[in-house]
C-alpha cells in the first residue's frame, strides 16, 4: 500500500489490541542512541550481516493510479484519533519510527545498509516457543503490525517485525533498476528493488537473529501481508530445505553451491515451522506479460511507459503522500472506519520525506513481478502448515476472482490439508490492522497447534538419540 510522508522521531506509542491467554509481561527492547554505520565489507562471505542495537496482484497498480487520479475528498474522517498517540503543540500526531538496527551487507552492490527492526517477547522466565517474523507490504512498515506483535509475544513467542530495505526507517539507497540510479559498484546479480532482494534480506536477518538469540534451537513462523506474503513464501521455501543462505553470496542463483560458506551443523537445520499469509499479492506491482493477451500486453507496456518510466511517476508519488489522498486510499481498502486513525496516517506517510524515498517508489513500480503464489506454494514440503487469512472486501487482491484469488490457494499446495484458508467478512486488504482481534485469535490458535507438533517433533528427535 504505497504511502509515505513527513518524518517524526519522538514519542513511542503503540496500541495494545486486546488480551491474550498468556498474561506474562512483554519485553520491549529500548531505543538506543544513534550508531555509526560500519564500513562495507568485501570479504569472502559476501552476504555478511552485522547488527547493532538501536533505538500483486496486477489490479493493485491499476486501482492505485485510478484512485489517486481523482481529487481527494475534503470531508472529515469520522474515525477518532488513537488515544495512545501523542500530539505535538500544533496538533500533529507523532510516532516512534526507529527501534533497533542491524547492518546488512548486500554482495551485488558491495554496500552495507541500515535495517530497522523491532522485537518483543514474553518476560515469563521461559525460552520462547517460536521465532515469528512479520513482513509488511508495499509502502508500509513494521508499525503496521503494532496491534499484533505484542499479542503474539504474550503467547510465548519472540516476535520480530522489520522495515524492508527502502521502507519505514530502514535505509533507502539507490539500486540498479533499468540502468537508473546505479551505484558505483554493482554486479549482474543485483536486480534492484525486487522480491528476491527482500527475500535475501529476510534470510540473512533470520540467520543473524538465530546467532544472537541462541537460548534454544528456534524454528520460525513467517507472516506477511500483500507483497510481504510473497516474500514470506519465498523465504519459507528456502528455509524448509535447510538452505540458510541467499542468492547474493555467489553470482549464480544456486542455493546448493552457496552452502559451502556455512558450518555443517547450520546447513542441516530445517528452520521453518509454518507460514501465515494475509491477503497475499499475486506479484510485486507489475503484470507478467505471459498472463496477458498480445493486445493486453501492448496496452500494459504503454501504460507502464507513460506512468512509471517517465516523470509522471514522481507526480504520482507527490500525490500519494498527501494526507487527503492517503486517507481516501485507506477508505477503499479498509472496512473498519475506526481503524483509519491519525496515528495510522502518520505511520504510513512518515517515511516519505526520507532521503531516497521518491526513487525507491519509482524503482519498485518499475520492478519485476517476481514468482507467482502458485509457483511458491507448489514448492512447499507436504508437512509444512500454512494459514491463509483473507479479507473478503479487498479491491486490490480479490478473494474469489482475478489471476491469483485466495480461493485457489488450497489447490496449489502439495497436500490440500496442509493449508487452512479463512475468509474474514467485512475486512479489506490489511486484515491484521482492519480486523486485528480476528487475525490475532486465528494466528494464536495456529501457533498453538504448531507448537504441539513441534513438541512431538522434538520428542521424536530425543528418542532417536
PDB file of C-alpha atoms in Angstrom, residues 136-418:
ATOM      1  CA  UNK A 136       4.843  -5.650   5.798  1.00  0.00           C
ATOM      2  CA  UNK A 137       3.544  -4.777   2.334  1.00  0.00           C
ATOM      3  CA  UNK A 138       4.455  -2.139  -0.261  1.00  0.00           C
ATOM      4  CA  UNK A 139       4.660   1.328   1.257  1.00  0.00           C
ATOM      5  CA  UNK A 140       4.007   0.127   4.817  1.00  0.00           C
ATOM      6  CA  UNK A 141       6.451  -0.580   7.646  1.00  0.00           C
ATOM      7  CA  UNK A 142       6.845  -2.549  10.861  1.00  0.00           C
ATOM      8  CA  UNK A 143       4.383  -0.342  12.763  1.00  0.00           C
ATOM      9  CA  UNK A 144       1.594  -1.733  10.605  1.00  0.00           C
ATOM     10  CA  UNK A 145       1.820  -4.750  12.957  1.00  0.00           C
ATOM     11  CA  UNK A 146       1.585  -2.673  16.150  1.00  0.00           C
ATOM     12  CA  UNK A 147      -1.765  -4.333  17.013  1.00  0.00           C
ATOM     13  CA  UNK A 148      -0.423  -7.864  16.510  1.00  0.00           C
ATOM     14  CA  UNK A 149       3.181  -8.025  17.705  1.00  0.00           C
ATOM     15  CA  UNK A 150       2.536  -7.644  21.469  1.00  0.00           C
ATOM     16  CA  UNK A 151      -0.344 -10.140  21.404  1.00  0.00           C
ATOM     17  CA  UNK A 152       1.787 -12.799  19.722  1.00  0.00           C
ATOM     18  CA  UNK A 153       4.621 -12.094  22.156  1.00  0.00           C
ATOM     19  CA  UNK A 154       2.282 -12.655  25.102  1.00  0.00           C
ATOM     20  CA  UNK A 155       1.621 -16.121  23.672  1.00  0.00           C
ATOM     21  CA  UNK A 156       5.215 -17.019  24.489  1.00  0.00           C
ATOM     22  CA  UNK A 157       6.919 -16.278  21.174  1.00  0.00           C
ATOM     23  CA  UNK A 158       9.766 -13.962  20.281  1.00  0.00           C
ATOM     24  CA  UNK A 159       8.258 -11.717  17.612  1.00  0.00           C
ATOM     25  CA  UNK A 160      10.248  -9.666  15.126  1.00  0.00           C
ATOM     26  CA  UNK A 161       8.991  -7.046  12.692  1.00  0.00           C
ATOM     27  CA  UNK A 162      11.348  -5.311  10.300  1.00  0.00           C
ATOM     28  CA  UNK A 163      11.315  -2.464   7.823  1.00  0.00           C
ATOM     29  CA  UNK A 164      12.280  -3.839   4.422  1.00  0.00           C
ATOM     30  CA  UNK A 165      15.125  -2.071   2.656  1.00  0.00           C
ATOM     31  CA  UNK A 166      13.655   1.062   1.090  1.00  0.00           C
ATOM     32  CA  UNK A 167      10.731   1.353   3.527  1.00  0.00           C
ATOM     33  CA  UNK A 168       9.964   2.616   7.003  1.00  0.00           C
ATOM     34  CA  UNK A 169      13.031   3.709   8.954  1.00  0.00           C
ATOM     35  CA  UNK A 170      15.372   1.416   7.022  1.00  0.00           C
ATOM     36  CA  UNK A 171      17.838   2.898   4.582  1.00  0.00           C
ATOM     37  CA  UNK A 172      16.620   3.888   1.114  1.00  0.00           C
ATOM     38  CA  UNK A 173      19.624   3.506  -1.187  1.00  0.00           C
ATOM     39  CA  UNK A 174      19.755   3.735  -4.955  1.00  0.00           C
ATOM     40  CA  UNK A 175      19.996   0.272  -6.501  1.00  0.00           C
ATOM     41  CA  UNK A 176      20.333  -0.919 -10.071  1.00  0.00           C
ATOM     42  CA  UNK A 177      16.938  -0.563 -11.759  1.00  0.00           C
ATOM     43  CA  UNK A 178      16.674  -0.283 -15.530  1.00  0.00           C
ATOM     44  CA  UNK A 179      20.072   1.395 -15.608  1.00  0.00           C
ATOM     45  CA  UNK A 180      18.952   4.280 -13.379  1.00  0.00           C
ATOM     46  CA  UNK A 181      20.408   5.366 -10.049  1.00  0.00           C
ATOM     47  CA  UNK A 182      23.084   2.710 -10.343  1.00  0.00           C
ATOM     48  CA  UNK A 183      25.710   2.681  -7.563  1.00  0.00           C
ATOM     49  CA  UNK A 184      29.380   2.787  -8.453  1.00  0.00           C
ATOM     50  CA  UNK A 185      29.991  -0.886  -7.622  1.00  0.00           C
ATOM     51  CA  UNK A 186      27.323  -3.334  -8.716  1.00  0.00           C
ATOM     52  CA  UNK A 187      27.373  -6.731 -10.406  1.00  0.00           C
ATOM     53  CA  UNK A 188      24.937  -8.581 -12.633  1.00  0.00           C
ATOM     54  CA  UNK A 189      23.169 -10.349  -9.749  1.00  0.00           C
ATOM     55  CA  UNK A 190      21.646  -7.098  -8.494  1.00  0.00           C
ATOM     56  CA  UNK A 191      18.059  -6.806  -9.704  1.00  0.00           C
ATOM     57  CA  UNK A 192      17.395  -3.544  -7.930  1.00  0.00           C
ATOM     58  CA  UNK A 193      14.400  -3.423  -5.615  1.00  0.00           C
ATOM     59  CA  UNK A 194      12.798  -6.823  -6.036  1.00  0.00           C
ATOM     60  CA  UNK A 195      11.172  -9.671  -4.164  1.00  0.00           C
ATOM     61  CA  UNK A 196      14.456 -11.567  -4.439  1.00  0.00           C
ATOM     62  CA  UNK A 197      16.363  -8.789  -2.692  1.00  0.00           C
ATOM     63  CA  UNK A 198      13.890  -8.684   0.203  1.00  0.00           C
ATOM     64  CA  UNK A 199      13.917 -12.480   0.429  1.00  0.00           C
ATOM     65  CA  UNK A 200      17.703 -12.366   0.820  1.00  0.00           C
ATOM     66  CA  UNK A 201      17.352  -9.684   3.473  1.00  0.00           C
ATOM     67  CA  UNK A 202      14.884 -11.795   5.460  1.00  0.00           C
ATOM     68  CA  UNK A 203      17.065 -14.902   5.215  1.00  0.00           C
ATOM     69  CA  UNK A 204      20.112 -13.051   6.497  1.00  0.00           C
ATOM     70  CA  UNK A 205      18.044 -11.387   9.210  1.00  0.00           C
ATOM     71  CA  UNK A 206      16.840 -14.812  10.387  1.00  0.00           C
ATOM     72  CA  UNK A 207      20.368 -16.165  10.436  1.00  0.00           C
ATOM     73  CA  UNK A 208      21.625 -13.211  12.468  1.00  0.00           C
ATOM     74  CA  UNK A 209      18.781 -13.330  14.987  1.00  0.00           C
ATOM     75  CA  UNK A 210      19.376 -17.060  15.481  1.00  0.00           C
ATOM     76  CA  UNK A 211      23.035 -16.329  16.132  1.00  0.00           C
ATOM     77  CA  UNK A 212      22.218 -13.633  18.613  1.00  0.00           C
ATOM     78  CA  UNK A 213      19.340 -15.366  20.409  1.00  0.00           C
ATOM     79  CA  UNK A 214      20.895 -18.775  20.974  1.00  0.00           C
ATOM     80  CA  UNK A 215      18.901 -19.692  24.117  1.00  0.00           C
ATOM     81  CA  UNK A 216      17.267 -22.641  22.305  1.00  0.00           C
ATOM     82  CA  UNK A 217      17.072 -24.167  18.794  1.00  0.00           C
ATOM     83  CA  UNK A 218      14.330 -21.908  17.466  1.00  0.00           C
ATOM     84  CA  UNK A 219      12.213 -22.520  14.405  1.00  0.00           C
ATOM     85  CA  UNK A 220      10.454 -19.762  12.544  1.00  0.00           C
ATOM     86  CA  UNK A 221       6.897 -18.871  11.637  1.00  0.00           C
ATOM     87  CA  UNK A 222       6.905 -16.257   8.874  1.00  0.00           C
ATOM     88  CA  UNK A 223       3.932 -13.973   8.312  1.00  0.00           C
ATOM     89  CA  UNK A 224       3.430 -11.415   5.557  1.00  0.00           C
ATOM     90  CA  UNK A 225       0.768  -9.087   4.177  1.00  0.00           C
ATOM     91  CA  UNK A 226       0.309  -8.373   0.447  1.00  0.00           C
ATOM     92  CA  UNK A 227       3.771  -8.493  -1.173  1.00  0.00           C
ATOM     93  CA  UNK A 228       5.045  -9.370   2.293  1.00  0.00           C
ATOM     94  CA  UNK A 229       3.130 -12.626   1.859  1.00  0.00           C
ATOM     95  CA  UNK A 230       5.089 -13.415  -1.305  1.00  0.00           C
ATOM     96  CA  UNK A 231       8.340 -12.587   0.487  1.00  0.00           C
ATOM     97  CA  UNK A 232       7.295 -14.866   3.353  1.00  0.00           C
ATOM     98  CA  UNK A 233       6.650 -17.690   0.871  1.00  0.00           C
ATOM     99  CA  UNK A 234       9.980 -17.174  -0.875  1.00  0.00           C
ATOM    100  CA  UNK A 235      11.821 -17.117   2.446  1.00  0.00           C
ATOM    101  CA  UNK A 236       9.987 -20.180   3.719  1.00  0.00           C
ATOM    102  CA  UNK A 237      10.765 -22.212   0.604  1.00  0.00           C
ATOM    103  CA  UNK A 238      14.468 -21.600   1.249  1.00  0.00           C
ATOM    104  CA  UNK A 239      14.310 -22.301   4.987  1.00  0.00           C
ATOM    105  CA  UNK A 240      12.417 -25.577   4.668  1.00  0.00           C
ATOM    106  CA  UNK A 241      15.156 -27.081   2.514  1.00  0.00           C
ATOM    107  CA  UNK A 242      17.746 -26.274   5.153  1.00  0.00           C
ATOM    108  CA  UNK A 243      19.152 -23.524   2.984  1.00  0.00           C
ATOM    109  CA  UNK A 244      20.143 -20.783   5.397  1.00  0.00           C
ATOM    110  CA  UNK A 245      21.814 -18.661   2.768  1.00  0.00           C
ATOM    111  CA  UNK A 246      20.881 -16.331  -0.053  1.00  0.00           C
ATOM    112  CA  UNK A 247      21.496 -15.934  -3.759  1.00  0.00           C
ATOM    113  CA  UNK A 248      23.579 -12.843  -3.036  1.00  0.00           C
ATOM    114  CA  UNK A 249      26.565 -14.923  -1.938  1.00  0.00           C
ATOM    115  CA  UNK A 250      27.519 -16.142  -5.415  1.00  0.00           C
ATOM    116  CA  UNK A 251      26.764 -14.925  -8.897  1.00  0.00           C
ATOM    117  CA  UNK A 252      24.635 -17.942  -9.748  1.00  0.00           C
ATOM    118  CA  UNK A 253      21.276 -18.143  -8.026  1.00  0.00           C
ATOM    119  CA  UNK A 254      22.026 -21.670  -6.809  1.00  0.00           C
ATOM    120  CA  UNK A 255      21.482 -22.286  -3.079  1.00  0.00           C
ATOM    121  CA  UNK A 256      23.263 -25.646  -3.221  1.00  0.00           C
ATOM    122  CA  UNK A 257      26.552 -24.015  -4.224  1.00  0.00           C
ATOM    123  CA  UNK A 258      26.313 -21.384  -1.525  1.00  0.00           C
ATOM    124  CA  UNK A 259      26.029 -23.894   1.318  1.00  0.00           C
ATOM    125  CA  UNK A 260      29.813 -24.253   1.473  1.00  0.00           C
ATOM    126  CA  UNK A 261      30.031 -20.861   3.207  1.00  0.00           C
ATOM    127  CA  UNK A 262      28.234 -22.101   6.337  1.00  0.00           C
ATOM    128  CA  UNK A 263      29.076 -24.605   9.096  1.00  0.00           C
ATOM    129  CA  UNK A 264      27.860 -28.148   8.549  1.00  0.00           C
ATOM    130  CA  UNK A 265      25.580 -28.150  11.590  1.00  0.00           C
ATOM    131  CA  UNK A 266      23.911 -24.950  10.365  1.00  0.00           C
ATOM    132  CA  UNK A 267      23.273 -26.402   6.916  1.00  0.00           C
ATOM    133  CA  UNK A 268      21.438 -29.375   8.399  1.00  0.00           C
ATOM    134  CA  UNK A 269      18.788 -27.376  10.241  1.00  0.00           C
ATOM    135  CA  UNK A 270      15.232 -27.059   8.965  1.00  0.00           C
ATOM    136  CA  UNK A 271      14.172 -23.705  10.379  1.00  0.00           C
ATOM    137  CA  UNK A 272      10.652 -23.335   9.016  1.00  0.00           C
ATOM    138  CA  UNK A 273       7.740 -24.230  11.303  1.00  0.00           C
ATOM    139  CA  UNK A 274       4.908 -22.628   9.332  1.00  0.00           C
ATOM    140  CA  UNK A 275       3.622 -19.711   7.255  1.00  0.00           C
ATOM    141  CA  UNK A 276       0.851 -17.130   7.665  1.00  0.00           C
ATOM    142  CA  UNK A 277      -0.313 -15.229   4.574  1.00  0.00           C
ATOM    143  CA  UNK A 278      -2.513 -12.138   4.874  1.00  0.00           C
ATOM    144  CA  UNK A 279      -4.173 -11.213   1.554  1.00  0.00           C
ATOM    145  CA  UNK A 280      -1.144 -12.448  -0.359  1.00  0.00           C
ATOM    146  CA  UNK A 281      -0.313 -10.464  -3.501  1.00  0.00           C
ATOM    147  CA  UNK A 282      -0.019 -12.090  -6.916  1.00  0.00           C
ATOM    148  CA  UNK A 283       3.191 -10.237  -7.738  1.00  0.00           C
ATOM    149  CA  UNK A 284       5.185  -7.127  -6.926  1.00  0.00           C
ATOM    150  CA  UNK A 285       3.447  -4.333  -8.819  1.00  0.00           C
ATOM    151  CA  UNK A 286       3.932  -5.250 -12.461  1.00  0.00           C
ATOM    152  CA  UNK A 287       1.917  -7.563 -14.677  1.00  0.00           C
ATOM    153  CA  UNK A 288       3.519 -10.636 -16.200  1.00  0.00           C
ATOM    154  CA  UNK A 289       3.237 -10.416 -19.974  1.00  0.00           C
ATOM    155  CA  UNK A 290       2.738 -14.193 -20.071  1.00  0.00           C
ATOM    156  CA  UNK A 291      -0.581 -13.671 -18.263  1.00  0.00           C
ATOM    157  CA  UNK A 292      -1.902 -11.247 -20.885  1.00  0.00           C
ATOM    158  CA  UNK A 293      -3.155 -11.435 -24.433  1.00  0.00           C
ATOM    159  CA  UNK A 294      -0.974  -9.770 -27.100  1.00  0.00           C
ATOM    160  CA  UNK A 295      -3.229  -6.705 -27.096  1.00  0.00           C
ATOM    161  CA  UNK A 296      -3.291  -6.613 -23.301  1.00  0.00           C
ATOM    162  CA  UNK A 297       0.494  -6.886 -23.157  1.00  0.00           C
ATOM    163  CA  UNK A 298       0.866  -3.969 -25.566  1.00  0.00           C
ATOM    164  CA  UNK A 299      -1.556  -1.821 -23.582  1.00  0.00           C
ATOM    165  CA  UNK A 300       0.195  -2.667 -20.305  1.00  0.00           C
ATOM    166  CA  UNK A 301       3.582  -1.782 -21.802  1.00  0.00           C
ATOM    167  CA  UNK A 302       2.177   1.566 -22.938  1.00  0.00           C
ATOM    168  CA  UNK A 303       0.609   2.179 -19.525  1.00  0.00           C
ATOM    169  CA  UNK A 304       3.816   1.485 -17.596  1.00  0.00           C
ATOM    170  CA  UNK A 305       5.885   3.525 -20.032  1.00  0.00           C
ATOM    171  CA  UNK A 306       3.648   6.551 -19.581  1.00  0.00           C
ATOM    172  CA  UNK A 307       3.202   6.346 -15.821  1.00  0.00           C
ATOM    173  CA  UNK A 308       6.204   4.506 -14.368  1.00  0.00           C
ATOM    174  CA  UNK A 309       9.112   5.228 -16.735  1.00  0.00           C
ATOM    175  CA  UNK A 310       8.588   8.946 -17.068  1.00  0.00           C
ATOM    176  CA  UNK A 311       8.452  11.976 -14.752  1.00  0.00           C
ATOM    177  CA  UNK A 312       4.773  11.193 -14.189  1.00  0.00           C
ATOM    178  CA  UNK A 313       5.837   8.603 -11.609  1.00  0.00           C
ATOM    179  CA  UNK A 314       7.144  11.425  -9.419  1.00  0.00           C
ATOM    180  CA  UNK A 315       3.888  13.335  -9.827  1.00  0.00           C
ATOM    181  CA  UNK A 316       2.134  10.169  -8.666  1.00  0.00           C
ATOM    182  CA  UNK A 317       4.441   9.951  -5.652  1.00  0.00           C
ATOM    183  CA  UNK A 318       3.783  13.568  -4.664  1.00  0.00           C
ATOM    184  CA  UNK A 319       0.045  12.962  -4.888  1.00  0.00           C
ATOM    185  CA  UNK A 320       0.157   9.735  -2.890  1.00  0.00           C
ATOM    186  CA  UNK A 321       1.871  11.263   0.110  1.00  0.00           C
ATOM    187  CA  UNK A 322      -0.797  13.910   0.609  1.00  0.00           C
ATOM    188  CA  UNK A 323      -2.781  13.081   3.764  1.00  0.00           C
ATOM    189  CA  UNK A 324      -6.088  13.514   1.926  1.00  0.00           C
ATOM    190  CA  UNK A 325      -5.052  11.088  -0.836  1.00  0.00           C
ATOM    191  CA  UNK A 326      -3.762   8.590   1.679  1.00  0.00           C
ATOM    192  CA  UNK A 327      -6.963   8.749   3.698  1.00  0.00           C
ATOM    193  CA  UNK A 328      -9.031   8.250   0.549  1.00  0.00           C
ATOM    194  CA  UNK A 329      -6.990   5.167  -0.421  1.00  0.00           C
ATOM    195  CA  UNK A 330      -7.328   3.686   3.057  1.00  0.00           C
ATOM    196  CA  UNK A 331     -11.103   4.120   2.921  1.00  0.00           C
ATOM    197  CA  UNK A 332     -11.145   1.930  -0.182  1.00  0.00           C
ATOM    198  CA  UNK A 333      -9.055  -0.909   1.239  1.00  0.00           C
ATOM    199  CA  UNK A 334     -10.233  -0.810   4.894  1.00  0.00           C
ATOM    200  CA  UNK A 335     -13.747  -1.681   6.016  1.00  0.00           C
ATOM    201  CA  UNK A 336     -13.402  -0.619   9.643  1.00  0.00           C
ATOM    202  CA  UNK A 337     -13.565   3.189   9.569  1.00  0.00           C
ATOM    203  CA  UNK A 338     -12.387   3.385  13.184  1.00  0.00           C
ATOM    204  CA  UNK A 339      -9.086   1.781  12.162  1.00  0.00           C
ATOM    205  CA  UNK A 340      -8.224   4.756   9.929  1.00  0.00           C
ATOM    206  CA  UNK A 341      -6.795   6.930  12.669  1.00  0.00           C
ATOM    207  CA  UNK A 342      -4.416   9.865  12.551  1.00  0.00           C
ATOM    208  CA  UNK A 343      -1.836   7.502  14.022  1.00  0.00           C
ATOM    209  CA  UNK A 344      -2.184   5.170  11.020  1.00  0.00           C
ATOM    210  CA  UNK A 345      -1.959   8.076   8.587  1.00  0.00           C
ATOM    211  CA  UNK A 346       1.280   9.216  10.207  1.00  0.00           C
ATOM    212  CA  UNK A 347       2.715   5.687  10.358  1.00  0.00           C
ATOM    213  CA  UNK A 348       2.184   5.168   6.644  1.00  0.00           C
ATOM    214  CA  UNK A 349       3.198   8.590   5.370  1.00  0.00           C
ATOM    215  CA  UNK A 350       6.114   9.303   7.704  1.00  0.00           C
ATOM    216  CA  UNK A 351       8.909   7.804   5.558  1.00  0.00           C
ATOM    217  CA  UNK A 352       8.008   9.934   2.505  1.00  0.00           C
ATOM    218  CA  UNK A 353      10.442  12.724   3.303  1.00  0.00           C
ATOM    219  CA  UNK A 354      13.363  10.395   3.951  1.00  0.00           C
ATOM    220  CA  UNK A 355      16.230  10.712   1.507  1.00  0.00           C
ATOM    221  CA  UNK A 356      15.687   8.371  -1.415  1.00  0.00           C
ATOM    222  CA  UNK A 357      12.003   7.623  -0.774  1.00  0.00           C
ATOM    223  CA  UNK A 358      10.867   9.008  -4.120  1.00  0.00           C
ATOM    224  CA  UNK A 359      13.393   6.962  -6.090  1.00  0.00           C
ATOM    225  CA  UNK A 360      12.508   3.784  -4.178  1.00  0.00           C
ATOM    226  CA  UNK A 361       8.859   4.285  -5.076  1.00  0.00           C
ATOM    227  CA  UNK A 362       9.699   4.650  -8.772  1.00  0.00           C
ATOM    228  CA  UNK A 363      12.080   1.675  -8.748  1.00  0.00           C
ATOM    229  CA  UNK A 364       9.504  -0.645  -7.168  1.00  0.00           C
ATOM    230  CA  UNK A 365       6.836   0.322  -9.691  1.00  0.00           C
ATOM    231  CA  UNK A 366       9.299  -0.453 -12.487  1.00  0.00           C
ATOM    232  CA  UNK A 367      10.309  -3.745 -10.893  1.00  0.00           C
ATOM    233  CA  UNK A 368       9.724  -7.334 -11.939  1.00  0.00           C
ATOM    234  CA  UNK A 369       6.529  -9.043 -10.818  1.00  0.00           C
ATOM    235  CA  UNK A 370       8.538 -11.971  -9.425  1.00  0.00           C
ATOM    236  CA  UNK A 371       7.297 -15.524  -8.806  1.00  0.00           C
ATOM    237  CA  UNK A 372       3.606 -16.323  -8.501  1.00  0.00           C
ATOM    238  CA  UNK A 373       1.980 -17.667  -5.325  1.00  0.00           C
ATOM    239  CA  UNK A 374       1.198 -20.868  -7.202  1.00  0.00           C
ATOM    240  CA  UNK A 375       4.850 -21.473  -8.085  1.00  0.00           C
ATOM    241  CA  UNK A 376       5.921 -20.951  -4.488  1.00  0.00           C
ATOM    242  CA  UNK A 377       3.159 -22.951  -2.807  1.00  0.00           C
ATOM    243  CA  UNK A 378       3.924 -25.909  -5.049  1.00  0.00           C
ATOM    244  CA  UNK A 379       7.481 -25.943  -3.685  1.00  0.00           C
ATOM    245  CA  UNK A 380       6.442 -26.361  -0.049  1.00  0.00           C
ATOM    246  CA  UNK A 381       7.113 -29.653   1.678  1.00  0.00           C
ATOM    247  CA  UNK A 382       3.890 -31.585   2.414  1.00  0.00           C
ATOM    248  CA  UNK A 383       4.394 -31.334   6.178  1.00  0.00           C
ATOM    249  CA  UNK A 384       4.625 -27.524   6.215  1.00  0.00           C
ATOM    250  CA  UNK A 385       1.444 -25.910   7.531  1.00  0.00           C
ATOM    251  CA  UNK A 386       0.090 -22.696   6.019  1.00  0.00           C
ATOM    252  CA  UNK A 387      -2.585 -20.372   7.409  1.00  0.00           C
ATOM    253  CA  UNK A 388      -4.138 -18.043   4.824  1.00  0.00           C
ATOM    254  CA  UNK A 389      -6.314 -15.199   6.140  1.00  0.00           C
ATOM    255  CA  UNK A 390      -8.147 -13.114   3.542  1.00  0.00           C
ATOM    256  CA  UNK A 391     -10.316 -10.034   3.893  1.00  0.00           C
ATOM    257  CA  UNK A 392     -13.295 -10.645   1.622  1.00  0.00           C
ATOM    258  CA  UNK A 393     -13.759  -6.992   0.633  1.00  0.00           C
ATOM    259  CA  UNK A 394     -10.249  -6.472  -0.751  1.00  0.00           C
ATOM    260  CA  UNK A 395     -10.388  -4.491  -4.032  1.00  0.00           C
ATOM    261  CA  UNK A 396      -6.658  -4.980  -4.741  1.00  0.00           C
ATOM    262  CA  UNK A 397      -6.164  -8.733  -4.212  1.00  0.00           C
ATOM    263  CA  UNK A 398      -9.684 -10.170  -4.549  1.00  0.00           C
ATOM    264  CA  UNK A 399     -10.662 -13.248  -2.588  1.00  0.00           C
ATOM    265  CA  UNK A 400     -12.582 -15.088  -5.308  1.00  0.00           C
ATOM    266  CA  UNK A 401     -11.640 -13.551  -8.663  1.00  0.00           C
ATOM    267  CA  UNK A 402      -8.622 -12.424 -10.641  1.00  0.00           C
ATOM    268  CA  UNK A 403      -5.463 -14.283 -11.645  1.00  0.00           C
ATOM    269  CA  UNK A 404      -4.398 -15.264  -8.118  1.00  0.00           C
ATOM    270  CA  UNK A 405      -7.538 -15.398  -5.943  1.00  0.00           C
ATOM    271  CA  UNK A 406      -7.424 -16.598  -2.369  1.00  0.00           C
ATOM    272  CA  UNK A 407      -9.902 -19.356  -3.167  1.00  0.00           C
ATOM    273  CA  UNK A 408      -7.301 -21.012  -5.424  1.00  0.00           C
ATOM    274  CA  UNK A 409      -4.569 -21.275  -2.786  1.00  0.00           C
ATOM    275  CA  UNK A 410      -5.710 -24.674  -1.381  1.00  0.00           C
ATOM    276  CA  UNK A 411      -5.374 -26.115  -4.899  1.00  0.00           C
ATOM    277  CA  UNK A 412      -1.735 -25.060  -5.228  1.00  0.00           C
ATOM    278  CA  UNK A 413      -0.140 -26.866  -2.275  1.00  0.00           C
ATOM    279  CA  UNK A 414       1.152 -30.464  -2.493  1.00  0.00           C
ATOM    280  CA  UNK A 415      -1.377 -31.670   0.104  1.00  0.00           C
ATOM    281  CA  UNK A 416      -4.699 -29.770   0.414  1.00  0.00           C
ATOM    282  CA  UNK A 417      -4.901 -30.431   4.164  1.00  0.00           C
ATOM    283  CA  UNK A 418      -1.668 -28.516   4.822  1.00  0.00           C
TER     284      UNK A 418
END
